[in-house]
mmCIF file with all atom_site columns, C-alpha atoms in Angstrom:
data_model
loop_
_atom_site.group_PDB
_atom_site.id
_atom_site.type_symbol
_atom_site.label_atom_id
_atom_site.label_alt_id
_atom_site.label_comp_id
_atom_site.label_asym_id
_atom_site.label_entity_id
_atom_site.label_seq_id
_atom_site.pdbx_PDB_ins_code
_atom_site.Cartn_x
_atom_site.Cartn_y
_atom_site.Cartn_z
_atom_site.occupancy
_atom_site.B_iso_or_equiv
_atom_site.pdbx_formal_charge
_atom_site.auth_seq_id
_atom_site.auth_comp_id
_atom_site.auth_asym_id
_atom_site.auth_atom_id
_atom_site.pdbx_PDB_model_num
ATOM 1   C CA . UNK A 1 1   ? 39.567 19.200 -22.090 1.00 46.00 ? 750 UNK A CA 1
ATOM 2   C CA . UNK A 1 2   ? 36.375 19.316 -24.210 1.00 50.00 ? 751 UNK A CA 1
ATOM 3   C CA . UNK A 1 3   ? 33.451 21.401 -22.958 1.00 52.00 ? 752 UNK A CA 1
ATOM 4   C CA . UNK A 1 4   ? 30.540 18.776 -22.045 1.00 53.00 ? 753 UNK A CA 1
ATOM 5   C CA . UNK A 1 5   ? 27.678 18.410 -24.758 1.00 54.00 ? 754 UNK A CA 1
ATOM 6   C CA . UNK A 1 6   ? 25.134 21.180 -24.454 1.00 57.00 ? 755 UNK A CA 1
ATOM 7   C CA . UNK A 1 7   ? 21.674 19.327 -22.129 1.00 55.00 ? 756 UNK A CA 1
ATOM 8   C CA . UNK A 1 8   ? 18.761 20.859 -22.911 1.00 57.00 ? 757 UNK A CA 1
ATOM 9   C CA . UNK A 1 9   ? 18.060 22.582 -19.728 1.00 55.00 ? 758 UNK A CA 1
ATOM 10  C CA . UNK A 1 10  ? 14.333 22.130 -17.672 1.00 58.00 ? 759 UNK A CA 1
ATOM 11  C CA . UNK A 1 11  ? 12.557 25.131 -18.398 1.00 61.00 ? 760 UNK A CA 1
ATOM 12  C CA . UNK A 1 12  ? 12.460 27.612 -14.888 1.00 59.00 ? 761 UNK A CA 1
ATOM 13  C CA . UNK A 1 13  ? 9.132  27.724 -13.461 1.00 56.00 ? 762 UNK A CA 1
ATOM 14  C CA . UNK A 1 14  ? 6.629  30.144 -14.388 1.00 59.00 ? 763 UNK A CA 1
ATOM 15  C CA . UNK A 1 15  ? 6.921  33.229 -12.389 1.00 58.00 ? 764 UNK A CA 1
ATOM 16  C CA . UNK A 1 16  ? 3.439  32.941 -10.695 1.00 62.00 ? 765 UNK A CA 1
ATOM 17  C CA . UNK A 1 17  ? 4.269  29.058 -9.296  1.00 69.00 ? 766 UNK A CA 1
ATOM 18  C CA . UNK A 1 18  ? 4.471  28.212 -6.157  1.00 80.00 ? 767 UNK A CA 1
ATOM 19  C CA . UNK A 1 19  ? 7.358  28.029 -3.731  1.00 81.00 ? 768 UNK A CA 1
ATOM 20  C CA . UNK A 1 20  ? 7.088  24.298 -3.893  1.00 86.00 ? 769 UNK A CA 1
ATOM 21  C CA . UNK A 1 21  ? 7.493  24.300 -7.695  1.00 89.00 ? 770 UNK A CA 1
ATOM 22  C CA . UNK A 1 22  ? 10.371 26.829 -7.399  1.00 89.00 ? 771 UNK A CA 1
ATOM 23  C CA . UNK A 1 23  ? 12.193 24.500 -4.685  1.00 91.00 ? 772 UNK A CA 1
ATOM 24  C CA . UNK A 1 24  ? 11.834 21.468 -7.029  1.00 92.00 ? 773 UNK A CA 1
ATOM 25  C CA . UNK A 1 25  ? 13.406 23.346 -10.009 1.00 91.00 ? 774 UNK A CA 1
ATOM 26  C CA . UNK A 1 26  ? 15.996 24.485 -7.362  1.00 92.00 ? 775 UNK A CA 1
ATOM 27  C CA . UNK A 1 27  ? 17.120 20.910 -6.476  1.00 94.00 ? 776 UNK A CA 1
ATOM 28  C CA . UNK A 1 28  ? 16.744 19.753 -10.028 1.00 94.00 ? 777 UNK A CA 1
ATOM 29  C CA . UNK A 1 29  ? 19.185 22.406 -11.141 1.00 93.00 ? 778 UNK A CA 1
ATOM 30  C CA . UNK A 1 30  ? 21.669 21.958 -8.376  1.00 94.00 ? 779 UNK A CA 1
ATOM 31  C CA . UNK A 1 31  ? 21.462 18.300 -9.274  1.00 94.00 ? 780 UNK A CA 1
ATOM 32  C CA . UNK A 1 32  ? 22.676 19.563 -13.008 1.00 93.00 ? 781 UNK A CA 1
ATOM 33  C CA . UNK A 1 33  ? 25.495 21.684 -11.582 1.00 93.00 ? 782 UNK A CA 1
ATOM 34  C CA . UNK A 1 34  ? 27.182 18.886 -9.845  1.00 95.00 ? 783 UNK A CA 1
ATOM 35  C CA . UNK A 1 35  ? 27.001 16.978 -12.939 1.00 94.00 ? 784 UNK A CA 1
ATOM 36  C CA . UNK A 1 36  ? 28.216 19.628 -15.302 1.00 92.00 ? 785 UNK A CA 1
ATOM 37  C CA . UNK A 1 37  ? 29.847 22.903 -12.995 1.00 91.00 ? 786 UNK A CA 1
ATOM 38  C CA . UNK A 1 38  ? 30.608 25.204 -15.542 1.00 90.00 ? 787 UNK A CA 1
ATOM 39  C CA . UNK A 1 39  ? 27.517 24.929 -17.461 1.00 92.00 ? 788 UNK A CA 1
ATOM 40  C CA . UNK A 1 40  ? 27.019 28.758 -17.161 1.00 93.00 ? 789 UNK A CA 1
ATOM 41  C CA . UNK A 1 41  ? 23.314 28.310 -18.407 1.00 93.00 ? 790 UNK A CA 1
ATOM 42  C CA . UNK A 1 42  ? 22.323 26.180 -15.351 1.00 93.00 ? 791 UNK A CA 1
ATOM 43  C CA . UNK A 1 43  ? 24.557 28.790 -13.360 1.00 94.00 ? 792 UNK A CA 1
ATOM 44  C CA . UNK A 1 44  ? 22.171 31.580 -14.311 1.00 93.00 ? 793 UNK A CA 1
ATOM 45  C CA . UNK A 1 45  ? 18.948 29.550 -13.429 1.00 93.00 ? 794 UNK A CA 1
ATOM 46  C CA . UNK A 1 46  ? 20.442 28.507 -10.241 1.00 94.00 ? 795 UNK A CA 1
ATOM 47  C CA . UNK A 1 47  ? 20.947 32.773 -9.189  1.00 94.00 ? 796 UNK A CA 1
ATOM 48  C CA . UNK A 1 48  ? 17.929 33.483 -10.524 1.00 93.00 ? 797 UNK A CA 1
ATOM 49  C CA . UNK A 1 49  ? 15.767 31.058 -8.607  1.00 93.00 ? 798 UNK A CA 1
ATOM 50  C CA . UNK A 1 50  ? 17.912 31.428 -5.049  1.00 93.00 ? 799 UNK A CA 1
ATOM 51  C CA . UNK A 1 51  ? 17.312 35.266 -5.848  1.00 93.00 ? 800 UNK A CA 1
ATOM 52  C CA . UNK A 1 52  ? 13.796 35.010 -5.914  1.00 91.00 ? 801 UNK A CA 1
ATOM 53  C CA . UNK A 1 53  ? 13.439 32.278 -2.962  1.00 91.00 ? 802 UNK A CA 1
ATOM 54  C CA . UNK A 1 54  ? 14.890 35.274 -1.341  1.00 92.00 ? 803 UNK A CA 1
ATOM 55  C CA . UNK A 1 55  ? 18.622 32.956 -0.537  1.00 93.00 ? 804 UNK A CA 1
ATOM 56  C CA . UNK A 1 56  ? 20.918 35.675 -0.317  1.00 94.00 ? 805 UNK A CA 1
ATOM 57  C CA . UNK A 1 57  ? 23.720 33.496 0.222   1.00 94.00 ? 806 UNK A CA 1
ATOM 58  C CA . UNK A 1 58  ? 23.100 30.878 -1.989  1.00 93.00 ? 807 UNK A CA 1
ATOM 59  C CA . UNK A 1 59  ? 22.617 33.817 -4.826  1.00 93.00 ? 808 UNK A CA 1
ATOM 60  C CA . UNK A 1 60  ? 25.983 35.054 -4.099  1.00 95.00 ? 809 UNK A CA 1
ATOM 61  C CA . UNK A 1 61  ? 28.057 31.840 -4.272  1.00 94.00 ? 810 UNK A CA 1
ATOM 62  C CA . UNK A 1 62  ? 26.252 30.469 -7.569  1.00 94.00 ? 811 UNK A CA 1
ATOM 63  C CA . UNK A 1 63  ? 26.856 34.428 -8.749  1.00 94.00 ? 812 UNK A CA 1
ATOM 64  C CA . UNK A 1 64  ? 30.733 34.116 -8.126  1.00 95.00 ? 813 UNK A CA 1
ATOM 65  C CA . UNK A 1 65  ? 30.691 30.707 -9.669  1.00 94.00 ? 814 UNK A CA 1
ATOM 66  C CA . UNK A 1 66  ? 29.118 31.927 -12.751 1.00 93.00 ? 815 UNK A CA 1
ATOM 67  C CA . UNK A 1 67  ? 31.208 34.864 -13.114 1.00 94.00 ? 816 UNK A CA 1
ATOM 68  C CA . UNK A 1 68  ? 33.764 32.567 -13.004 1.00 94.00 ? 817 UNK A CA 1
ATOM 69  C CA . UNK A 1 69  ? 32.406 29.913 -14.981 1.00 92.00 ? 818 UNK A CA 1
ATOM 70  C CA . UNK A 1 70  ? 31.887 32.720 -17.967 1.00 92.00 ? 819 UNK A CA 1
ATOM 71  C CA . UNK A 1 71  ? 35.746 33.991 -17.884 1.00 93.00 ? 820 UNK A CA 1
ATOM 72  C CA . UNK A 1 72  ? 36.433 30.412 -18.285 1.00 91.00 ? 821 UNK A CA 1
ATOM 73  C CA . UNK A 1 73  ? 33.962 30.069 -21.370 1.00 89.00 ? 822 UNK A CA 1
ATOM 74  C CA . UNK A 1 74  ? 35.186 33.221 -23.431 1.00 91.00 ? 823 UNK A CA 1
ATOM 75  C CA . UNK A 1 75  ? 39.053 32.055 -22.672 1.00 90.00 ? 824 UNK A CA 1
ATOM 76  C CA . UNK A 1 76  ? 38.108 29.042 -24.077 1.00 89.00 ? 825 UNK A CA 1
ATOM 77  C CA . UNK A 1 77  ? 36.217 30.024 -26.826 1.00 89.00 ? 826 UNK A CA 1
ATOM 78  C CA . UNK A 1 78  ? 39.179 32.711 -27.795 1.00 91.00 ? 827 UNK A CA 1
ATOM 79  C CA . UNK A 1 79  ? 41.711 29.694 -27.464 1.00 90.00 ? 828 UNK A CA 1
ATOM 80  C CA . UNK A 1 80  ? 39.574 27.235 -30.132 1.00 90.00 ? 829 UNK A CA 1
ATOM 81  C CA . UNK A 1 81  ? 39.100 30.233 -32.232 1.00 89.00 ? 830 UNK A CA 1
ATOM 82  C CA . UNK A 1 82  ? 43.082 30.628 -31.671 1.00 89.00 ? 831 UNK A CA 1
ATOM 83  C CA . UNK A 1 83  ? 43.778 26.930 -32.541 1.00 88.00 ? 832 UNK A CA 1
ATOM 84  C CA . UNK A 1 84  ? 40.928 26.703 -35.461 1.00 88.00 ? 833 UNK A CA 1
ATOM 85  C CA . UNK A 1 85  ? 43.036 29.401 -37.146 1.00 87.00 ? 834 UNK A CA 1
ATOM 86  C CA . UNK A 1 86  ? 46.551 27.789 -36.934 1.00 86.00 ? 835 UNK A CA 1
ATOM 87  C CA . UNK A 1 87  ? 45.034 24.825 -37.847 1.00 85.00 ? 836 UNK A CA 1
ATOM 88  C CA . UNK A 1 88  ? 44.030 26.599 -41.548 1.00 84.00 ? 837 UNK A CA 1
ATOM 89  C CA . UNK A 1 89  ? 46.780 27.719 -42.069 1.00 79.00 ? 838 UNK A CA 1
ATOM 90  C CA . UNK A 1 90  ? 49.543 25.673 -44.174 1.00 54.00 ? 839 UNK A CA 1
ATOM 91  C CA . UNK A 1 91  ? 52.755 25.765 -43.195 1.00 59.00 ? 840 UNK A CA 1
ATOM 92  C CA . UNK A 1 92  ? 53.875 27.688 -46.629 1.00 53.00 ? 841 UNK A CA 1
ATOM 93  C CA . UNK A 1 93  ? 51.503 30.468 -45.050 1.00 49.00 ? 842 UNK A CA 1
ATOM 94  C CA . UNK A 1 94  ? 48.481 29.996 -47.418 1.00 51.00 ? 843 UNK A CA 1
ATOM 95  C CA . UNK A 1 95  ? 45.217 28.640 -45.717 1.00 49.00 ? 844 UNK A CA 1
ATOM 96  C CA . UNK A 1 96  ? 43.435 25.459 -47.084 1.00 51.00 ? 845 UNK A CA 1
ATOM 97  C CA . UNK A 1 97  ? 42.945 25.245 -50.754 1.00 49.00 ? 846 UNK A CA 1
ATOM 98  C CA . UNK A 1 98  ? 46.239 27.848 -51.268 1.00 48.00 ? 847 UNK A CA 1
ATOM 99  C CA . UNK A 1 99  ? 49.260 25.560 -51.107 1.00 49.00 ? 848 UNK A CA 1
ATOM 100 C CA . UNK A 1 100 ? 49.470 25.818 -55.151 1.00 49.00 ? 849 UNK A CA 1
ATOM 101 C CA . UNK A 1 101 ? 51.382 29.670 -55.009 1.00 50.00 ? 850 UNK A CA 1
ATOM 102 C CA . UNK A 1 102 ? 47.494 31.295 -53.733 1.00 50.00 ? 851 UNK A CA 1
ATOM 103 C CA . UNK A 1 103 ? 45.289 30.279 -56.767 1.00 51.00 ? 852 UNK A CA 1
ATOM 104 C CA . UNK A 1 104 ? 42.095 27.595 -55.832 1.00 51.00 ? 853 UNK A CA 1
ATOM 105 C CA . UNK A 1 105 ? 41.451 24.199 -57.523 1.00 51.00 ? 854 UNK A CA 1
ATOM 106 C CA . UNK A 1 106 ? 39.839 26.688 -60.314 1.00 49.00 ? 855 UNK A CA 1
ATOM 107 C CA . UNK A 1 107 ? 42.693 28.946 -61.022 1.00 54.00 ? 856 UNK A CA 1
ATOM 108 C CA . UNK A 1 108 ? 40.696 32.197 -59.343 1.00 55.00 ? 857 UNK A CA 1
ATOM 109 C CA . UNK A 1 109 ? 43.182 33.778 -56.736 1.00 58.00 ? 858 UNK A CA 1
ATOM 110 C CA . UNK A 1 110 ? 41.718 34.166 -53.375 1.00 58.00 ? 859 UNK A CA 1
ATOM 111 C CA . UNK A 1 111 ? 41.556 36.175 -50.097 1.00 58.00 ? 860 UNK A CA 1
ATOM 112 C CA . UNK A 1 112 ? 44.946 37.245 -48.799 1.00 59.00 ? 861 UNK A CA 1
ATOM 113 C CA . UNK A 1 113 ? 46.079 36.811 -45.540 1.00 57.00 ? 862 UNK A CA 1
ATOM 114 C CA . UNK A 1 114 ? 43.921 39.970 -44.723 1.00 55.00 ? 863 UNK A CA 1
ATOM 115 C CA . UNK A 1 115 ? 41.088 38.390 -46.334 1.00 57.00 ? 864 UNK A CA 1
ATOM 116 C CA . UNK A 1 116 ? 41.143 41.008 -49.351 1.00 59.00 ? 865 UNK A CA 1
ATOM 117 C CA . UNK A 1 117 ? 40.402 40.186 -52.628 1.00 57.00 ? 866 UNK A CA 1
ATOM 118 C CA . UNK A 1 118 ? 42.702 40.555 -55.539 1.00 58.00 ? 867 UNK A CA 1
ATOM 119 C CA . UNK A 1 119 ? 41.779 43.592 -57.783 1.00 59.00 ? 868 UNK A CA 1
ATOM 120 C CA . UNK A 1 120 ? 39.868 43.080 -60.436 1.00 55.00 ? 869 UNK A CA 1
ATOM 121 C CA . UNK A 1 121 ? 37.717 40.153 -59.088 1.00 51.00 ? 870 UNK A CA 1
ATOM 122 C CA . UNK A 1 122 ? 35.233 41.164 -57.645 1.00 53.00 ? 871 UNK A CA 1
ATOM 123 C CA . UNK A 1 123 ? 31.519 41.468 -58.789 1.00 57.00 ? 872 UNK A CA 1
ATOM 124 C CA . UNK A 1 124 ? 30.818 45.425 -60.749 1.00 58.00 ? 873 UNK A CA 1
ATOM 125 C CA . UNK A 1 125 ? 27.791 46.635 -59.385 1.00 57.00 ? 874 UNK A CA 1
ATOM 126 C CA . UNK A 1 126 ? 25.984 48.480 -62.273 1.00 58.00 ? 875 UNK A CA 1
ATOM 127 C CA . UNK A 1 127 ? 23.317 50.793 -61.399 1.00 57.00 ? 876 UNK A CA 1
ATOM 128 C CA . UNK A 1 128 ? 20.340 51.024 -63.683 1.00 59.00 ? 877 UNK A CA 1
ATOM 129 C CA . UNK A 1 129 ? 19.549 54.214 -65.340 1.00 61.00 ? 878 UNK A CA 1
ATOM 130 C CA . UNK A 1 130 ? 15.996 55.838 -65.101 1.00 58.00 ? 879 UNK A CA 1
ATOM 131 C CA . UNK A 1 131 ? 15.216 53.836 -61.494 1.00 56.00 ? 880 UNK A CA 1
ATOM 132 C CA . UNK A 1 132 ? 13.085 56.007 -59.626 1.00 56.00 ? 881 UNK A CA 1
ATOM 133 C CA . UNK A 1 133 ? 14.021 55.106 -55.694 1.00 57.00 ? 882 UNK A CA 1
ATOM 134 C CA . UNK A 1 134 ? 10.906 55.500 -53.530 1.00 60.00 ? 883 UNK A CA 1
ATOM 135 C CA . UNK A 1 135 ? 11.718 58.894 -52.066 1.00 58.00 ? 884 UNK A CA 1
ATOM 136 C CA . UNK A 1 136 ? 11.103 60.598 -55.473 1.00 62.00 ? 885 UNK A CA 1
ATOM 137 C CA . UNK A 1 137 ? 12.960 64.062 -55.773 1.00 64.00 ? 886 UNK A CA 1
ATOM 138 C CA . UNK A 1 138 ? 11.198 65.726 -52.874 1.00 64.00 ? 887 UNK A CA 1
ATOM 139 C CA . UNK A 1 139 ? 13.106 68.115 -50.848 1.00 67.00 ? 888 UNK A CA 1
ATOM 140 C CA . UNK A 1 140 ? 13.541 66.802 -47.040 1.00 60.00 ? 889 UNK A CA 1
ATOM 141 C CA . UNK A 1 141 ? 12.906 69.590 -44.638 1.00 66.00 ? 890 UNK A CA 1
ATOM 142 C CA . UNK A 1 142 ? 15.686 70.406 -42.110 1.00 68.00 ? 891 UNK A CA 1
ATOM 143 C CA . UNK A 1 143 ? 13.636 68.968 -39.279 1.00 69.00 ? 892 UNK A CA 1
ATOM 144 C CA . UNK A 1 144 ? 15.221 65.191 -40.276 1.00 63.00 ? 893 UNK A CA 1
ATOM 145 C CA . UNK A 1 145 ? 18.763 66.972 -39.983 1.00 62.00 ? 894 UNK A CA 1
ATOM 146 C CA . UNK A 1 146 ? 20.036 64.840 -36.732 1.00 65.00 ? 895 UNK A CA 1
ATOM 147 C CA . UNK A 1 147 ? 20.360 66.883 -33.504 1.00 59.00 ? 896 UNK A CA 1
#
């Protein structure tokens, strides 16, 4: 099932407001998690306010929920990353843009499987000759050795 779209969530109330303001935003966010439960940003408001309204309980249960509701989040994230991979690749075993034997529209071979680059193709990195760097040929002194 598709995670919900991301709500901008109300912004928590200053920490100097009132307990009437902090009540408010304590409603208003409960009224988000019944909407969206595992919305692990509204979670984190929701222990954060009972925490300071001094809820012990209420802290607790939203604290379980959230851990909970951010297991669920990485396992999903790890299982789109899992299916966003399997999707790109072909099943010849060359990713998108490799079904012709590994060379792209342009004839240049790419990444392997590994995501290394054939030899020879890459960019030489000349270094210029007579560049001072900025450090000049001082000696350092042993005192910048690590400890």
């Amino acid at each position: 099932m598709p995670s919900p779209p991301s709500l901008p969530a109300p912004r928590p109330p200053p920490p100097n407001s009132s307990p009437r303001c902090r009540m408010q935003a304590l409603q208003k966010y409960k009224e988000i998690h019944k909407i969206h439960p595992e919305n692990v940003e509204c979670l984190r408001y929701l222990v954060h306010l009972c925490t300071e309204l001094g809820r012990r309980d209420d802290a607790q249960h939203f604290i379980t929920m959230l851990r909970k509701a951010e297991k669920n989040a990485q396992a999903d994230a790890t299982a789109q990353a899992t299916r966003m991979q399997q999707q790109q690749q072909q099943p010849n075993g060359h990713g998108p843009g490799m079904a012709n034997g590994g060379t792209t529209q342009n004839g240049d071979r790419g990444p392997d499987m590994a995501g290394h680059m054939p030899a020879g193709k890459g960019k030489k990195v000349v270094a210029k000759e007579g560049h001072d760097d900025d450090w000049g040929n001082e000696e350092l002194g042993d005192d910048l050795l690590p400890m």
